[in-house]
Amino acid sequence: LKVRYSIPRPWKYDRTVLRFPGFGVAVDDVLANECVYIRDAGVFISKGNLDPAEYLRKIADRNTVLERIREMPDQTFEQAMAKTRNPIQDNGPVMISLACDNNKFVIEQNGIVRFAAKPQKADQVPSFADQFPYAIVPEFGNGEVKRIERHLDGGWLPVPVSTFSESRIIYRERSFVVPHGHDSLCVVEFVIENPKTEAADVSLGLTFPMDAEKSPKGAIIQHDGLMMASIDSSLAASIEKDKVTFKGTLPGGEKASCFVYLPTWEVEDPSQLQGGESLLADVKAYWERVMAPAMQIEIPEPLLGNAIRASQIHCMMAARNEADGARVAAWAGADRYGALESESHSIIRGMDLVGQEEFARRSLDYFIHRYDPAGFLTTGYTLMGTGWNLWTLAEHYQLTHDDKWLKEHAAEIARVCEWITNQRRKTMTEGAPEYGLMPPGVMADWGNFVYYFCLNGYYYAGLHQAATALREIGYPGADAFLKDAAAFKEDILRAYRWTQSRSPVVPLQDGTWVSAYPSQVYCPGPSGNFFPGEDGNRSWAYDVELGAHQLVPQGVLNPGSREVAEMMDNMEDVQFLSDGWFDYPAEKNHADWFDLGGFSKVQPYYCRNAEVYALRDDVKPFIRSHFNTIATLLNTENLSLWEHFRNSGGWNKTHETGYFLQQSRWMLVMERGDQLWLAPFVTGNWLKDGMVVAVGNAPTTF
């Protein structure tokens, strides 16, 4: 077939597309390449007289990225940390508190301690300055100090330790929060060490946000009649308004210490604030009790094992509570965003999968308590969390089989299911591509109201899974919800096929082209072509991180299908190697495709490619994506995760942490229907003689 064409217009949203049954071919793709060859469809299009047989011989040795990965040794965590990671991710503060407590303290990299005089509220997200209006500013020596390192005590405890040096004198700051009756106490320990043989003059200055006064052991800080801090020191103290300075001569090989106590309750007698270094044992005992009911993990990679433990603690420290702890607000970031109806559910799911059942239940109760009278859920960000919440609470029930809990909330859950079924009726205009979909909505920051397939997939997964759980407890009407969910799935697939048939095929690195996987109805092609530059120049990411691949874990697309295999091939061959937001330029990605691929390039944990690999039992790609992704965001000094690359966005972004916990759990334990798979994605590098991979206390649907 010969086709005459005109030179295509410069704008990519109005491309000339040749349409075939089920897919399209863009004329400009033919002009820009030797040919467009859709192998499975038997379609070969070229702009000249290229012989198909000659082209097939030419590409015979080409492979996709995934084909190459499956033939290579497993990616190692060590290599990912060395080659994938940008060391700048170690910058940033860390939050410490007790689990789900509303009294928070922030320790900055330079040693500054930020705090508030009263507990925070679960459902309010003030500015950082309003959350932490007070600060203790340390001054080590004469100010010519050099920061040496920072780590967590014990490798994973929420006890950040920072070491500074001046003229070989070592200054060490260690901070932790310890239970004190029904309250909590923050302790900041300063240790000065003289490793020299001769005596040396040492100095430690602490500036407070209010005036200080001397006490028998050091100094006290009061404000509006409340004791804000008490200081004990083995060095003599001098006070000048808001600054307390400890100076002295320290013999060679000796140490001096100073303890700052920050109570969260009204203290009348400063002698209540004592204990010093001995309190550290209480901190360890407290967190060991909190972690005891959870999944116990031992793996040959200590840093990764510590990150899994610390991630659970970070999720609990970022969370606030209400109703005297009956409900937990799973904040999506330590100091911002609050408990988002969408992002918080990755935290709840991740914590649930690793055995933090009580945290998950109380966090779900927080959102159930906020169902709108009309039947939807929002905290003001999106409505996507409505479906996400139903999906998560249904999985919680499958893990816990807590009939009593589900029956207590069944009527509320059914009301949300009914809201979804009623909303779908609004689009049921016969012949409309969007027939049966939810009305247009947004999914994240981009205020683009459209018919997203990912968004509808969340509503479908929530409706289907919640209805399944309701049927298990015999709730009336559950079968009707299941029937509507089945129709919903077909409506999503119909709209998806309609858009896909109008979308140009996309290339693979093996020289073939495959069907596109559009992210929204009425957008037959990449979102970046139709909405260039929008949402901070990341509109293109909505085809990747919140694109059609989300339909796989949502249960709409079959993970073992050929089209899902092609989808993942294109994501690896093209999308994951494109220019990244803040970091990872395309040229660099292509040069080191193994270490710099396998993850999306804006907010990588939104992309569920690792979960798709798990569902497809694609072992080596899962291992590579799991290790490469965590390497891009991990702060190795405090084992928290950033929101974006190059320490941008939120620090200690627990939405990301939740996904990391999910992937870590599937690496060790995974359910597939009526089967339980043990160690399905444990790398062969961990299965050598003498190594131990051990899992205990893991919750499963069995």
Coordinates of C-alpha atoms in Angstrom, one line a residue, residues 122-506:
A122 CA -3.1 15.3 63.4
D123 CA -5.1 17.1 60.8
Q124 CA -3.4 20.4 60.6
V125 CA -0.3 21.1 58.4
P126 CA 1.2 24.5 59.3
S127 CA 4.4 25.8 57.9
F128 CA 7.7 24.4 59.1
A129 CA 8.4 27.6 61.0
D130 CA 5.0 27.3 62.8
Q131 CA 5.5 23.6 63.6
F132 CA 9.0 24.1 65.0
P133 CA 9.2 27.8 66.2
Y134 CA 12.1 27.2 68.6
A135 CA 15.7 26.1 68.0
I136 CA 18.8 25.2 69.9
V137 CA 21.9 26.3 68.0
P138 CA 25.1 24.6 69.0
E139 CA 28.5 26.2 68.5
F140 CA 31.4 23.8 68.7
G141 CA 34.8 25.1 69.7
N142 CA 35.6 28.5 68.1
G143 CA 33.4 28.0 65.1
E144 CA 36.1 26.5 62.8
V145 CA 34.4 23.1 63.0
K146 CA 34.3 20.4 60.3
R147 CA 31.4 17.9 60.1
I148 CA 32.8 14.4 59.9
E149 CA 29.9 12.0 59.7
R150 CA 26.3 11.3 60.8
H151 CA 24.7 7.9 61.5
L152 CA 21.9 6.2 63.5
D153 CA 22.9 4.6 66.8
G154 CA 22.8 0.8 66.5
G155 CA 22.4 1.1 62.8
W156 CA 18.6 1.7 62.8
L157 CA 17.4 3.3 66.0
P158 CA 16.0 6.8 65.7
V159 CA 19.0 8.2 67.5
P160 CA 21.0 10.4 65.1
V161 CA 24.6 10.8 66.1
S162 CA 26.7 13.6 64.4
T163 CA 30.4 14.0 64.8
F164 CA 32.3 17.3 64.3
S165 CA 36.0 18.2 64.7
E166 CA 38.1 21.2 65.4
S167 CA 41.8 21.0 65.8
R168 CA 41.5 17.3 66.5
I169 CA 39.1 17.9 69.3
I170 CA 36.0 15.7 68.7
Y171 CA 32.5 17.1 69.4
R172 CA 29.7 14.5 69.2
E173 CA 25.9 15.2 69.3
R174 CA 23.4 12.4 70.0
S175 CA 19.6 13.0 70.1
F176 CA 16.8 10.8 71.1
V177 CA 13.2 10.8 72.5
V178 CA 12.5 8.5 75.4
P179 CA 9.1 7.7 77.1
H180 CA 8.6 9.5 80.4
G181 CA 5.4 8.2 82.0
H182 CA 2.6 9.2 79.7
D183 CA 4.8 11.9 78.1
S184 CA 8.0 12.0 76.1
L185 CA 11.3 13.6 76.8
C186 CA 13.8 14.6 74.1
V187 CA 17.5 14.3 75.2
V188 CA 20.3 16.0 73.3
E189 CA 23.7 14.7 74.5
F190 CA 26.9 16.6 73.7
V191 CA 30.2 14.8 74.2
I192 CA 33.6 16.5 73.9
E193 CA 36.6 14.2 73.5
N194 CA 40.3 15.1 73.6
P195 CA 42.2 12.3 71.8
K196 CA 45.5 14.2 72.2
T197 CA 48.0 13.3 74.8
E198 CA 48.2 16.9 76.1
A199 CA 45.4 19.0 77.7
A200 CA 43.4 21.2 75.4
D201 CA 40.9 24.1 75.9
V202 CA 37.4 23.2 74.8
S203 CA 34.2 25.1 74.3
L204 CA 30.6 24.4 73.6
G205 CA 28.0 27.2 73.1
L206 CA 24.3 26.6 73.0
T207 CA 22.0 29.5 71.9
F208 CA 18.3 29.3 72.8
P209 CA 15.3 31.2 71.6
M210 CA 14.8 32.7 75.1
D211 CA 17.0 33.8 78.0
A212 CA 18.7 31.3 80.2
E213 CA 19.5 31.2 83.9
K214 CA 22.0 29.3 86.0
S215 CA 21.0 26.1 87.9
P216 CA 23.0 23.9 90.3
K217 CA 24.0 21.6 87.4
G218 CA 24.2 24.0 84.5
A219 CA 21.3 26.1 83.3
I220 CA 17.5 26.2 82.8
I221 CA 15.5 27.8 80.0
Q222 CA 12.0 29.1 80.8
H223 CA 9.4 30.8 78.7
D224 CA 6.0 32.1 79.7
G225 CA 6.3 30.3 83.0
L226 CA 7.1 27.0 81.4
M227 CA 10.4 25.2 81.6
M228 CA 11.5 24.7 78.0
A229 CA 14.9 23.0 78.7
S230 CA 17.2 21.9 81.5
I231 CA 21.0 21.5 81.0
D232 CA 23.4 19.4 82.9
S233 CA 27.1 19.6 82.2
S234 CA 30.4 18.5 83.7
L235 CA 32.0 21.8 82.5
A236 CA 31.5 25.2 84.0
A237 CA 28.7 27.3 82.5
S238 CA 28.6 31.0 81.7
I239 CA 25.4 32.7 80.6
E240 CA 24.9 35.8 78.5
K241 CA 21.2 36.3 77.8
D242 CA 20.1 33.5 75.5
K243 CA 23.5 31.8 75.1
V244 CA 25.0 29.2 77.5
T245 CA 28.7 28.5 77.0
F246 CA 30.6 25.7 78.6
K247 CA 34.3 26.1 78.7
G248 CA 37.2 24.3 80.3
T249 CA 40.5 22.5 80.0
L250 CA 40.2 18.9 79.1
P251 CA 43.1 16.6 79.9
G252 CA 44.4 14.3 77.1
G253 CA 42.4 11.2 76.5
E254 CA 39.4 12.5 78.6
K255 CA 35.8 13.3 77.8
A256 CA 33.3 15.9 79.0
S257 CA 29.5 15.7 78.5
C258 CA 26.5 18.0 78.5
F259 CA 22.9 16.9 78.4
V260 CA 20.0 19.1 77.3
Y261 CA 16.5 17.9 78.4
L262 CA 13.5 19.1 76.4
P263 CA 10.3 18.0 78.2
T264 CA 6.9 17.8 76.5
W265 CA 4.9 18.4 79.8
E266 CA 4.8 21.1 82.4
V267 CA 7.8 20.6 84.7
E268 CA 7.9 22.2 88.1
D269 CA 11.0 20.5 89.5
P270 CA 14.1 20.4 87.2
S271 CA 15.4 17.3 89.2
Q272 CA 12.7 15.3 87.2
L273 CA 14.9 15.8 84.2
Q274 CA 17.9 13.5 84.6
G275 CA 19.3 10.2 83.5
G276 CA 21.7 11.2 80.8
E277 CA 23.3 8.4 78.8
S278 CA 21.5 5.7 80.8
L279 CA 18.2 6.7 79.1
L280 CA 19.5 5.4 75.8
A281 CA 18.8 1.8 77.0
D282 CA 15.2 2.9 77.5
V283 CA 15.0 4.1 73.9
K284 CA 16.3 0.8 72.6
A285 CA 13.9 -1.2 74.8
Y286 CA 11.0 1.0 73.7
W287 CA 11.6 0.6 69.9
E288 CA 12.3 -3.1 70.3
R289 CA 8.9 -3.5 71.9
V290 CA 7.3 -1.5 69.1
M291 CA 9.0 -3.6 66.5
A292 CA 8.5 -7.0 68.2
P293 CA 5.0 -7.8 66.6
A294 CA 6.3 -6.9 63.1
M295 CA 8.0 -9.0 60.5
Q296 CA 11.5 -10.0 61.6
I297 CA 14.1 -9.9 58.8
E298 CA 17.7 -11.0 58.6
I299 CA 19.5 -10.6 55.2
P300 CA 23.2 -10.5 54.2
E301 CA 23.1 -6.8 53.4
P302 CA 23.2 -4.9 56.7
L303 CA 22.5 -1.4 55.3
L304 CA 19.4 -2.6 53.5
G305 CA 18.2 -4.6 56.5
N306 CA 18.6 -1.5 58.7
A307 CA 16.8 0.6 56.1
I308 CA 13.8 -1.8 56.3
R309 CA 13.7 -1.5 60.1
A310 CA 14.3 2.3 60.1
S311 CA 11.6 2.8 57.4
Q312 CA 8.9 1.4 59.7
I313 CA 10.1 3.7 62.5
H314 CA 10.2 6.8 60.1
C315 CA 6.6 6.1 59.1
M316 CA 5.6 6.0 62.8
M317 CA 7.6 9.1 63.7
A318 CA 6.1 11.1 60.9
A319 CA 2.6 10.1 62.0
R320 CA 0.4 12.1 64.4
N321 CA -2.6 10.8 66.4
E322 CA -6.0 12.0 67.5
A323 CA -8.7 10.9 69.9
D324 CA -6.0 9.9 72.5
G325 CA -4.3 7.6 70.0
A326 CA -7.4 5.8 68.8
R327 CA -6.7 7.1 65.3
V328 CA -3.4 7.7 63.5
A329 CA -2.8 10.2 60.8
A330 CA -0.2 8.6 58.5
W331 CA 1.5 11.8 57.3
A332 CA 2.9 11.4 53.8
G333 CA 6.0 13.4 54.8
A334 CA 7.7 14.3 58.1
D335 CA 6.9 18.0 58.0
R336 CA 4.5 18.6 55.1
Y337 CA 1.5 17.3 53.2
G338 CA -0.1 15.8 56.2
A339 CA -2.2 12.6 56.0
L340 CA -3.2 12.7 52.3
E341 CA -6.2 10.6 51.3
S342 CA -4.1 9.3 48.4
E343 CA -0.4 9.0 49.3
S344 CA -0.9 7.9 52.9
H345 CA -2.3 4.6 51.7
S346 CA 1.1 3.4 50.3
I347 CA 2.3 3.9 53.9
I348 CA -0.6 2.0 55.4
R349 CA -0.2 -0.9 52.9
G350 CA 3.6 -1.1 53.3
M351 CA 3.3 -1.1 57.1
D352 CA 0.5 -3.7 57.0
L353 CA 2.6 -6.0 54.8
V354 CA 5.5 -6.0 57.2
G355 CA 3.3 -6.7 60.2
Q356 CA 2.6 -3.3 61.7
E357 CA -1.1 -4.3 62.0
E358 CA -2.1 -1.9 64.7
F359 CA -0.6 1.1 62.9
A360 CA -2.4 0.1 59.7
R361 CA -5.8 -0.4 61.5
R362 CA -5.6 2.9 63.4
S363 CA -4.5 4.7 60.2
L364 CA -7.5 3.3 58.3
D365 CA -9.8 4.3 61.1
Y366 CA -8.5 7.9 60.7
F367 CA -9.7 8.0 57.0
I368 CA -13.0 6.1 57.6
H369 CA -13.7 8.7 60.3
R370 CA -13.4 11.3 57.5
Y371 CA -15.7 9.8 54.9
D372 CA -17.9 12.6 53.5
P373 CA -21.6 12.3 54.1
A374 CA -22.0 11.9 50.3
G375 CA -19.7 8.8 50.4
F376 CA -16.3 10.0 49.1
L377 CA -13.0 10.6 50.8
T378 CA -10.8 13.7 50.5
T379 CA -8.6 15.8 52.8
G380 CA -8.6 18.5 50.1
Y381 CA -6.0 17.0 47.7
T382 CA -7.8 14.6 45.3
L383 CA -10.6 12.1 45.3
M384 CA -8.4 9.3 44.1
G385 CA -7.9 8.3 47.7
T386 CA -11.5 7.1 47.8
G387 CA -10.7 4.0 45.7
W388 CA -7.2 3.7 47.2
N389 CA -8.7 3.6 50.7
L390 CA -11.2 0.9 49.8
W391 CA -8.4 -1.2 48.2
T392 CA -6.1 -0.8 51.2
L393 CA -8.7 -1.6 53.8
A394 CA -9.8 -4.7 51.9
E395 CA -6.2 -5.9 51.8
H396 CA -5.9 -5.2 55.5
Y397 CA -8.9 -7.4 56.1
Q398 CA -7.4 -10.2 53.9
L399 CA -4.2 -10.0 56.0
T400 CA -5.8 -9.9 59.4
H401 CA -9.2 -11.6 58.9
D402 CA -10.5 -9.1 61.5
D403 CA -14.2 -9.8 61.1
K404 CA -15.2 -7.6 64.1
W405 CA -13.3 -4.6 62.7
L406 CA -14.8 -5.0 59.2
K407 CA -18.3 -5.5 60.5
E408 CA -18.0 -2.3 62.6
H409 CA -17.3 -0.3 59.5
A410 CA -19.2 -2.3 56.9
A411 CA -22.1 0.2 56.6
E412 CA -19.7 3.1 56.0
I413 CA -17.6 1.1 53.5
A414 CA -20.8 0.1 51.6
R415 CA -21.8 3.8 51.4
V416 CA -18.5 4.6 49.7
C417 CA -19.0 1.7 47.3
E418 CA -22.5 3.0 46.5
W419 CA -21.0 6.4 45.8
I420 CA -18.7 5.0 43.2
T421 CA -21.5 3.0 41.5
N422 CA -23.6 6.2 41.4
Q423 CA -20.9 8.4 40.0
R424 CA -20.3 6.0 37.1
R425 CA -23.9 6.5 36.0
K426 CA -23.1 10.1 35.2
T427 CA -21.0 9.1 32.2
M428 CA -23.3 6.4 30.8
T429 CA -24.1 8.1 27.6
E430 CA -24.5 5.4 24.9
G431 CA -21.6 5.5 22.4
A432 CA -19.4 7.8 24.5
P433 CA -15.8 6.5 24.8
E434 CA -15.9 7.3 28.5
Y435 CA -19.1 5.3 29.1
G436 CA -19.2 3.9 32.6
L437 CA -16.0 5.7 33.8
M438 CA -15.9 8.0 36.8
P439 CA -16.3 11.7 36.1
P440 CA -13.1 13.5 35.2
G441 CA -10.7 14.1 38.1
V442 CA -7.1 14.8 39.1
M443 CA -4.6 12.4 40.6
A444 CA -1.8 14.5 42.0
D445 CA -0.5 18.1 41.7
W446 CA -1.5 18.6 38.1
G447 CA -4.9 20.3 37.9
N448 CA -5.9 18.5 34.7
F449 CA -9.4 17.1 35.0
V450 CA -9.6 14.1 32.6
Y451 CA -10.6 10.5 32.3
Y452 CA -7.4 8.9 33.6
F453 CA -7.2 5.1 33.3
C454 CA -5.1 4.9 36.5
L455 CA -7.6 6.9 38.4
N456 CA -10.5 4.7 37.3
G457 CA -8.3 1.7 38.1
Y458 CA -8.1 2.8 41.7
Y459 CA -11.8 3.2 41.9
Y460 CA -12.3 -0.3 40.3
A461 CA -9.8 -2.0 42.6
G462 CA -11.3 -0.4 45.6
L463 CA -14.9 -1.3 44.7
H464 CA -14.0 -4.9 43.7
Q465 CA -11.8 -5.6 46.7
A466 CA -14.1 -4.0 49.2
A467 CA -17.1 -5.8 47.8
T468 CA -15.2 -9.1 48.0
A469 CA -14.4 -8.4 51.7
L470 CA -18.0 -7.4 52.4
R471 CA -19.3 -10.6 50.8
E472 CA -17.0 -12.7 53.1
I473 CA -18.8 -11.3 56.2
G474 CA -22.2 -11.8 54.5
Y475 CA -23.0 -8.1 54.1
P476 CA -26.2 -7.6 52.1
G477 CA -25.6 -5.9 48.7
A478 CA -22.0 -7.1 48.3
D479 CA -22.9 -9.2 45.3
A480 CA -24.5 -6.2 43.6
F481 CA -21.3 -4.2 44.2
L482 CA -19.2 -7.1 42.7
K483 CA -21.5 -7.2 39.7
D484 CA -21.0 -3.5 39.1
A485 CA -17.3 -3.8 39.6
A486 CA -17.1 -6.4 36.9
A487 CA -19.0 -4.1 34.5
F488 CA -16.7 -1.2 35.6
K489 CA -13.7 -3.3 34.6
E490 CA -15.1 -3.9 31.1
D491 CA -15.9 -0.2 30.7
I492 CA -12.3 0.7 31.6
L493 CA -11.0 -1.8 29.1
R494 CA -13.4 -0.6 26.4
A495 CA -12.3 3.0 26.8
Y496 CA -8.7 1.9 26.9
R497 CA -8.9 0.0 23.7
W498 CA -10.7 2.9 22.0
T499 CA -7.9 5.3 22.9
Q500 CA -5.2 2.7 22.2
S501 CA -6.5 2.1 18.7
R502 CA -6.0 5.8 17.9
S503 CA -2.6 6.1 19.5
P504 CA 0.7 5.7 17.4
V505 CA 2.7 2.6 18.2
V506 CA 5.9 3.1 20.3

